[in-house]
Amino acid sequence: MVRLALLLQCASAVAAVLLVSIAIILATEIKSLLIGESALPEEVTAVHTALLSTPGVDRIIHLRTMHLGPEELLVAAKIAVSASDTGASIAATIDVAEARLRQALPTAKVVYLEPDIDRQPAPGLTA
């Protein structure tokens, strides 16, 4: 009888350790999703390449990225356009830029592009 009680206690302890281990592993895996992890450097480079290869996009003023899920990335960028562009041409530029971005980075599910007139020269890539 004592042996059976000891065996049950050991089994309970093993189960508890297993559950705690699984909880720790899951917490470390999903922590980045809970705090809104930004895109990987190669993903940021793909965003830059896609946007800057779009005719009408002079440069990227600001860029922010955030994972919304394992396969879902939010991209928000302020892009510089020419002061002489019309509203229709800016809208067309944004449509093309979004299409190129989604083709280069299929996980970019939510894309916000804000056009602005370029008021200063590009110092280089911004992230």
N, C-alpha and C. Protein backbone atom coordinates (compact mmCIF):
# COMPACT_ATOMS: atom_id res chain seq x y z
N MET A 1 0.81 -1.19 0.00
CA MET A 1 0.00 0.00 0.00
C MET A 1 0.86 1.27 0.00
N VAL A 2 1.89 1.29 0.85
CA VAL A 2 2.79 2.43 0.91
C VAL A 2 3.53 2.58 -0.42
N ARG A 3 3.86 1.43 -1.00
CA ARG A 3 4.57 1.45 -2.28
C ARG A 3 3.70 2.05 -3.39
N LEU A 4 2.42 1.73 -3.40
CA LEU A 4 1.49 2.27 -4.39
C LEU A 4 1.34 3.78 -4.20
N ALA A 5 1.25 4.23 -2.96
CA ALA A 5 1.14 5.67 -2.68
C ALA A 5 2.38 6.40 -3.15
N LEU A 6 3.54 5.83 -2.92
CA LEU A 6 4.80 6.44 -3.36
C LEU A 6 4.87 6.49 -4.88
N LEU A 7 4.42 5.44 -5.54
CA LEU A 7 4.40 5.39 -6.99
C LEU A 7 3.47 6.47 -7.56
N LEU A 8 2.32 6.66 -6.95
CA LEU A 8 1.37 7.69 -7.39
C LEU A 8 1.93 9.09 -7.19
N GLN A 9 2.63 9.30 -6.09
CA GLN A 9 3.25 10.60 -5.84
C GLN A 9 4.33 10.90 -6.88
N CYS A 10 5.13 9.90 -7.19
CA CYS A 10 6.18 10.07 -8.21
C CYS A 10 5.56 10.35 -9.57
N ALA A 11 4.51 9.66 -9.92
CA ALA A 11 3.83 9.88 -11.20
C ALA A 11 3.26 11.29 -11.27
N SER A 12 2.69 11.75 -10.17
CA SER A 12 2.15 13.11 -10.11
C SER A 12 3.27 14.15 -10.27
N ALA A 13 4.39 13.90 -9.64
CA ALA A 13 5.53 14.83 -9.74
C ALA A 13 6.06 14.87 -11.17
N VAL A 14 6.17 13.72 -11.82
CA VAL A 14 6.64 13.67 -13.22
C VAL A 14 5.67 14.42 -14.13
N ALA A 15 4.37 14.22 -13.92
CA ALA A 15 3.36 14.92 -14.73
C ALA A 15 3.45 16.43 -14.52
N ALA A 16 3.66 16.86 -13.29
CA ALA A 16 3.78 18.29 -13.00
C ALA A 16 5.00 18.89 -13.68
N VAL A 17 6.13 18.18 -13.61
CA VAL A 17 7.36 18.66 -14.27
C VAL A 17 7.16 18.74 -15.78
N LEU A 18 6.49 17.75 -16.35
CA LEU A 18 6.21 17.74 -17.78
C LEU A 18 5.33 18.93 -18.17
N LEU A 19 4.29 19.18 -17.40
CA LEU A 19 3.40 20.31 -17.70
C LEU A 19 4.11 21.66 -17.57
N VAL A 20 4.93 21.81 -16.56
CA VAL A 20 5.68 23.05 -16.39
C VAL A 20 6.67 23.23 -17.53
N SER A 21 7.32 22.16 -17.96
CA SER A 21 8.27 22.24 -19.08
C SER A 21 7.57 22.66 -20.36
N ILE A 22 6.41 22.09 -20.63
CA ILE A 22 5.65 22.45 -21.82
C ILE A 22 5.21 23.91 -21.75
N ALA A 23 4.79 24.37 -20.59
CA ALA A 23 4.37 25.76 -20.42
C ALA A 23 5.53 26.72 -20.68
N ILE A 24 6.71 26.39 -20.21
CA ILE A 24 7.89 27.23 -20.43
C ILE A 24 8.25 27.28 -21.91
N ILE A 25 8.22 26.14 -22.57
CA ILE A 25 8.53 26.10 -24.00
C ILE A 25 7.53 26.92 -24.80
N LEU A 26 6.25 26.76 -24.51
CA LEU A 26 5.22 27.53 -25.21
C LEU A 26 5.36 29.03 -24.95
N ALA A 27 5.66 29.40 -23.73
CA ALA A 27 5.81 30.81 -23.39
C ALA A 27 6.95 31.45 -24.15
N THR A 28 8.07 30.75 -24.27
CA THR A 28 9.20 31.32 -25.00
C THR A 28 8.92 31.39 -26.50
N GLU A 29 8.16 30.44 -27.02
CA GLU A 29 7.84 30.44 -28.45
C GLU A 29 6.87 31.56 -28.84
N ILE A 30 5.89 31.84 -28.00
CA ILE A 30 4.88 32.82 -28.38
C ILE A 30 5.13 34.20 -27.78
N LYS A 31 6.17 34.35 -26.99
CA LYS A 31 6.48 35.64 -26.38
C LYS A 31 6.64 36.72 -27.44
N SER A 32 7.31 36.42 -28.53
CA SER A 32 7.54 37.41 -29.57
C SER A 32 6.23 37.86 -30.21
N LEU A 33 5.26 36.96 -30.29
CA LEU A 33 3.96 37.35 -30.84
C LEU A 33 3.18 38.22 -29.87
N LEU A 34 3.36 37.99 -28.60
CA LEU A 34 2.64 38.78 -27.60
C LEU A 34 3.14 40.21 -27.53
N ILE A 35 4.43 40.42 -27.77
CA ILE A 35 4.97 41.77 -27.66
C ILE A 35 5.14 42.44 -29.02
N GLY A 36 4.70 41.80 -30.11
CA GLY A 36 4.74 42.42 -31.43
C GLY A 36 6.14 42.52 -32.01
N GLU A 37 6.74 41.41 -32.25
CA GLU A 37 8.10 41.35 -32.79
C GLU A 37 8.16 41.99 -34.18
N SER A 38 9.22 42.73 -34.44
CA SER A 38 9.38 43.34 -35.77
C SER A 38 9.88 42.30 -36.77
N ALA A 39 9.90 42.69 -38.02
CA ALA A 39 10.33 41.78 -39.09
C ALA A 39 11.81 41.46 -38.96
N LEU A 40 12.19 40.33 -39.53
CA LEU A 40 13.60 39.94 -39.57
C LEU A 40 14.37 40.88 -40.50
N PRO A 41 15.68 41.02 -40.32
CA PRO A 41 16.46 41.92 -41.18
C PRO A 41 16.31 41.62 -42.68
N GLU A 42 16.24 40.34 -43.05
CA GLU A 42 16.07 40.02 -44.47
C GLU A 42 14.69 40.40 -44.99
N GLU A 43 13.69 40.39 -44.10
CA GLU A 43 12.36 40.84 -44.49
C GLU A 43 12.33 42.36 -44.67
N VAL A 44 13.02 43.08 -43.79
CA VAL A 44 13.11 44.54 -43.91
C VAL A 44 13.82 44.91 -45.21
N THR A 45 14.86 44.17 -45.54
CA THR A 45 15.57 44.40 -46.80
C THR A 45 14.66 44.16 -47.99
N ALA A 46 13.85 43.12 -47.94
CA ALA A 46 12.89 42.83 -49.02
C ALA A 46 11.87 43.96 -49.16
N VAL A 47 11.42 44.51 -48.03
CA VAL A 47 10.49 45.64 -48.07
C VAL A 47 11.15 46.84 -48.74
N HIS A 48 12.37 47.17 -48.31
CA HIS A 48 13.10 48.29 -48.90
C HIS A 48 13.26 48.10 -50.41
N THR A 49 13.69 46.92 -50.80
CA THR A 49 13.91 46.64 -52.23
C THR A 49 12.63 46.78 -53.02
N ALA A 50 11.54 46.22 -52.52
CA ALA A 50 10.27 46.28 -53.24
C ALA A 50 9.76 47.71 -53.36
N LEU A 51 9.84 48.47 -52.28
CA LEU A 51 9.33 49.84 -52.33
C LEU A 51 10.21 50.75 -53.18
N LEU A 52 11.51 50.64 -53.00
CA LEU A 52 12.42 51.54 -53.73
C LEU A 52 12.51 51.20 -55.22
N SER A 53 12.10 50.00 -55.61
CA SER A 53 12.11 49.65 -57.03
C SER A 53 10.83 50.13 -57.73
N THR A 54 9.92 50.72 -56.99
CA THR A 54 8.67 51.21 -57.55
C THR A 54 8.88 52.60 -58.14
N PRO A 55 8.56 52.78 -59.43
CA PRO A 55 8.66 54.12 -60.01
C PRO A 55 7.73 55.09 -59.27
N GLY A 56 8.25 56.24 -58.92
CA GLY A 56 7.46 57.23 -58.19
C GLY A 56 7.79 57.27 -56.71
N VAL A 57 8.44 56.22 -56.18
CA VAL A 57 8.88 56.22 -54.78
C VAL A 57 10.33 56.69 -54.77
N ASP A 58 10.54 57.89 -54.23
CA ASP A 58 11.90 58.46 -54.20
C ASP A 58 12.75 57.86 -53.10
N ARG A 59 12.15 57.68 -51.93
CA ARG A 59 12.87 57.07 -50.81
C ARG A 59 11.88 56.68 -49.74
N ILE A 60 12.36 55.93 -48.76
CA ILE A 60 11.55 55.55 -47.60
C ILE A 60 11.94 56.48 -46.45
N ILE A 61 10.95 57.24 -45.98
CA ILE A 61 11.22 58.18 -44.89
C ILE A 61 11.20 57.45 -43.55
N HIS A 62 10.16 56.67 -43.31
CA HIS A 62 10.04 55.87 -42.08
C HIS A 62 9.49 54.50 -42.45
N LEU A 63 9.92 53.50 -41.71
CA LEU A 63 9.42 52.14 -41.93
C LEU A 63 9.27 51.45 -40.58
N ARG A 64 8.09 50.88 -40.35
CA ARG A 64 7.84 50.10 -39.15
C ARG A 64 7.20 48.78 -39.57
N THR A 65 7.61 47.71 -38.92
CA THR A 65 7.05 46.39 -39.20
C THR A 65 6.70 45.72 -37.88
N MET A 66 5.70 44.85 -37.93
CA MET A 66 5.32 44.12 -36.72
C MET A 66 4.60 42.83 -37.13
N HIS A 67 5.00 41.74 -36.52
CA HIS A 67 4.31 40.47 -36.75
C HIS A 67 2.99 40.48 -36.00
N LEU A 68 1.92 40.20 -36.72
CA LEU A 68 0.59 40.09 -36.12
C LEU A 68 0.25 38.64 -35.81
N GLY A 69 0.96 37.73 -36.42
CA GLY A 69 0.78 36.30 -36.24
C GLY A 69 1.98 35.59 -36.86
N PRO A 70 2.01 34.28 -36.80
CA PRO A 70 3.17 33.55 -37.33
C PRO A 70 3.41 33.79 -38.82
N GLU A 71 2.36 33.98 -39.59
CA GLU A 71 2.49 34.18 -41.04
C GLU A 71 1.80 35.47 -41.48
N GLU A 72 1.79 36.49 -40.60
CA GLU A 72 1.12 37.75 -40.92
C GLU A 72 1.97 38.91 -40.43
N LEU A 73 2.38 39.76 -41.39
CA LEU A 73 3.25 40.88 -41.08
C LEU A 73 2.55 42.19 -41.43
N LEU A 74 2.64 43.16 -40.52
CA LEU A 74 2.14 44.50 -40.78
C LEU A 74 3.31 45.36 -41.22
N VAL A 75 3.13 46.10 -42.31
CA VAL A 75 4.16 47.01 -42.80
C VAL A 75 3.55 48.40 -42.88
N ALA A 76 4.16 49.36 -42.21
CA ALA A 76 3.73 50.76 -42.28
C ALA A 76 4.93 51.58 -42.72
N ALA A 77 4.77 52.33 -43.81
CA ALA A 77 5.89 53.09 -44.32
C ALA A 77 5.43 54.46 -44.79
N LYS A 78 6.28 55.43 -44.56
CA LYS A 78 6.07 56.77 -45.11
C LYS A 78 7.05 56.89 -46.27
N ILE A 79 6.50 57.09 -47.47
CA ILE A 79 7.35 57.12 -48.67
C ILE A 79 7.38 58.53 -49.24
N ALA A 80 8.52 58.89 -49.76
CA ALA A 80 8.69 60.20 -50.36
C ALA A 80 8.29 60.14 -51.83
N VAL A 81 7.47 61.12 -52.24
CA VAL A 81 7.07 61.25 -53.64
C VAL A 81 7.41 62.66 -54.09
N SER A 82 7.39 62.86 -55.38
CA SER A 82 7.73 64.16 -55.95
C SER A 82 6.61 65.16 -55.67
N ALA A 83 6.98 66.40 -55.46
CA ALA A 83 6.00 67.46 -55.22
C ALA A 83 5.14 67.71 -56.45
N SER A 84 5.61 67.33 -57.62
CA SER A 84 4.85 67.57 -58.84
C SER A 84 3.87 66.44 -59.17
N ASP A 85 3.87 65.36 -58.41
CA ASP A 85 2.95 64.25 -58.66
C ASP A 85 1.52 64.66 -58.35
N THR A 86 0.59 64.16 -59.14
CA THR A 86 -0.83 64.40 -58.89
C THR A 86 -1.36 63.34 -57.93
N GLY A 87 -2.52 63.60 -57.39
CA GLY A 87 -3.14 62.64 -56.49
C GLY A 87 -3.35 61.29 -57.15
N ALA A 88 -3.78 61.31 -58.41
CA ALA A 88 -4.02 60.06 -59.12
C ALA A 88 -2.72 59.29 -59.34
N SER A 89 -1.65 60.00 -59.65
CA SER A 89 -0.38 59.29 -59.88
C SER A 89 0.19 58.75 -58.57
N ILE A 90 -0.03 59.48 -57.47
CA ILE A 90 0.42 58.99 -56.16
C ILE A 90 -0.37 57.74 -55.77
N ALA A 91 -1.68 57.74 -56.02
CA ALA A 91 -2.49 56.55 -55.72
C ALA A 91 -2.04 55.36 -56.55
N ALA A 92 -1.73 55.60 -57.82
CA ALA A 92 -1.25 54.52 -58.69
C ALA A 92 0.10 54.01 -58.20
N THR A 93 0.97 54.91 -57.77
CA THR A 93 2.28 54.52 -57.23
C THR A 93 2.12 53.64 -56.00
N ILE A 94 1.20 54.02 -55.11
CA ILE A 94 0.97 53.23 -53.90
C ILE A 94 0.43 51.85 -54.25
N ASP A 95 -0.48 51.77 -55.23
CA ASP A 95 -1.01 50.47 -55.65
C ASP A 95 0.10 49.56 -56.17
N VAL A 96 0.97 50.11 -57.00
CA VAL A 96 2.08 49.32 -57.56
C VAL A 96 3.05 48.91 -56.44
N ALA A 97 3.34 49.85 -55.53
CA ALA A 97 4.27 49.55 -54.43
C ALA A 97 3.71 48.43 -53.54
N GLU A 98 2.41 48.49 -53.24
CA GLU A 98 1.79 47.43 -52.43
C GLU A 98 1.87 46.08 -53.13
N ALA A 99 1.59 46.07 -54.43
CA ALA A 99 1.64 44.82 -55.19
C ALA A 99 3.06 44.24 -55.20
N ARG A 100 4.05 45.10 -55.41
CA ARG A 100 5.44 44.63 -55.41
C ARG A 100 5.85 44.12 -54.04
N LEU A 101 5.40 44.82 -53.02
CA LEU A 101 5.74 44.41 -51.65
C LEU A 101 5.13 43.05 -51.33
N ARG A 102 3.88 42.86 -51.67
CA ARG A 102 3.22 41.58 -51.38
C ARG A 102 3.80 40.45 -52.22
N GLN A 103 4.27 40.76 -53.41
CA GLN A 103 4.90 39.73 -54.24
C GLN A 103 6.25 39.33 -53.66
N ALA A 104 7.01 40.31 -53.18
CA ALA A 104 8.33 40.03 -52.61
C ALA A 104 8.24 39.39 -51.23
N LEU A 105 7.18 39.74 -50.49
CA LEU A 105 7.04 39.27 -49.11
C LEU A 105 5.58 38.90 -48.86
N PRO A 106 5.21 37.65 -49.21
CA PRO A 106 3.81 37.23 -49.10
C PRO A 106 3.22 37.32 -47.69
N THR A 107 4.06 37.34 -46.67
CA THR A 107 3.53 37.44 -45.30
C THR A 107 3.08 38.86 -44.97
N ALA A 108 3.39 39.82 -45.83
CA ALA A 108 2.96 41.21 -45.61
C ALA A 108 1.47 41.31 -45.95
N LYS A 109 0.64 40.99 -44.98
CA LYS A 109 -0.81 40.95 -45.19
C LYS A 109 -1.45 42.32 -45.00
N VAL A 110 -0.92 43.11 -44.07
CA VAL A 110 -1.46 44.44 -43.78
C VAL A 110 -0.40 45.47 -44.14
N VAL A 111 -0.71 46.32 -45.12
CA VAL A 111 0.26 47.30 -45.61
C VAL A 111 -0.37 48.69 -45.58
N TYR A 112 0.31 49.62 -44.93
CA TYR A 112 -0.10 51.01 -44.91
C TYR A 112 1.04 51.85 -45.48
N LEU A 113 0.79 52.54 -46.57
CA LEU A 113 1.79 53.41 -47.17
C LEU A 113 1.28 54.84 -47.15
N GLU A 114 2.05 55.72 -46.54
CA GLU A 114 1.68 57.12 -46.46
C GLU A 114 2.63 57.93 -47.34
N PRO A 115 2.09 58.60 -48.36
CA PRO A 115 2.96 59.42 -49.20
C PRO A 115 3.25 60.77 -48.55
N ASP A 116 4.43 61.29 -48.80
CA ASP A 116 4.79 62.62 -48.32
C ASP A 116 5.75 63.23 -49.34
N ILE A 117 5.76 64.54 -49.38
CA ILE A 117 6.68 65.22 -50.28
C ILE A 117 8.08 65.17 -49.67
N ASP A 118 9.05 64.81 -50.49
CA ASP A 118 10.43 64.68 -50.02
C ASP A 118 11.00 66.07 -49.76
N ARG A 119 11.32 66.34 -48.51
CA ARG A 119 11.83 67.67 -48.14
C ARG A 119 13.33 67.66 -47.81
N GLN A 120 13.92 66.48 -47.76
CA GLN A 120 15.34 66.41 -47.44
C GLN A 120 15.97 65.25 -48.20
N PRO A 121 17.27 65.32 -48.45
CA PRO A 121 17.94 64.24 -49.17
C PRO A 121 18.02 62.97 -48.33
N ALA A 122 18.07 61.85 -49.02
CA ALA A 122 18.11 60.54 -48.35
C ALA A 122 19.47 60.31 -47.71
N PRO A 123 19.53 60.06 -46.38
CA PRO A 123 20.80 59.75 -45.74
C PRO A 123 21.18 58.28 -45.90
N GLY A 124 20.29 57.46 -46.41
CA GLY A 124 20.52 56.02 -46.53
C GLY A 124 19.26 55.30 -46.15
N LEU A 125 19.37 54.01 -45.94
CA LEU A 125 18.20 53.22 -45.57
C LEU A 125 17.80 53.52 -44.13
N THR A 126 16.47 53.57 -43.91
CA THR A 126 15.97 53.72 -42.56
C THR A 126 15.10 52.52 -42.23
N ALA A 127 15.10 52.12 -40.99
CA ALA A 127 14.27 50.95 -40.62
C ALA A 127 13.46 51.21 -39.41
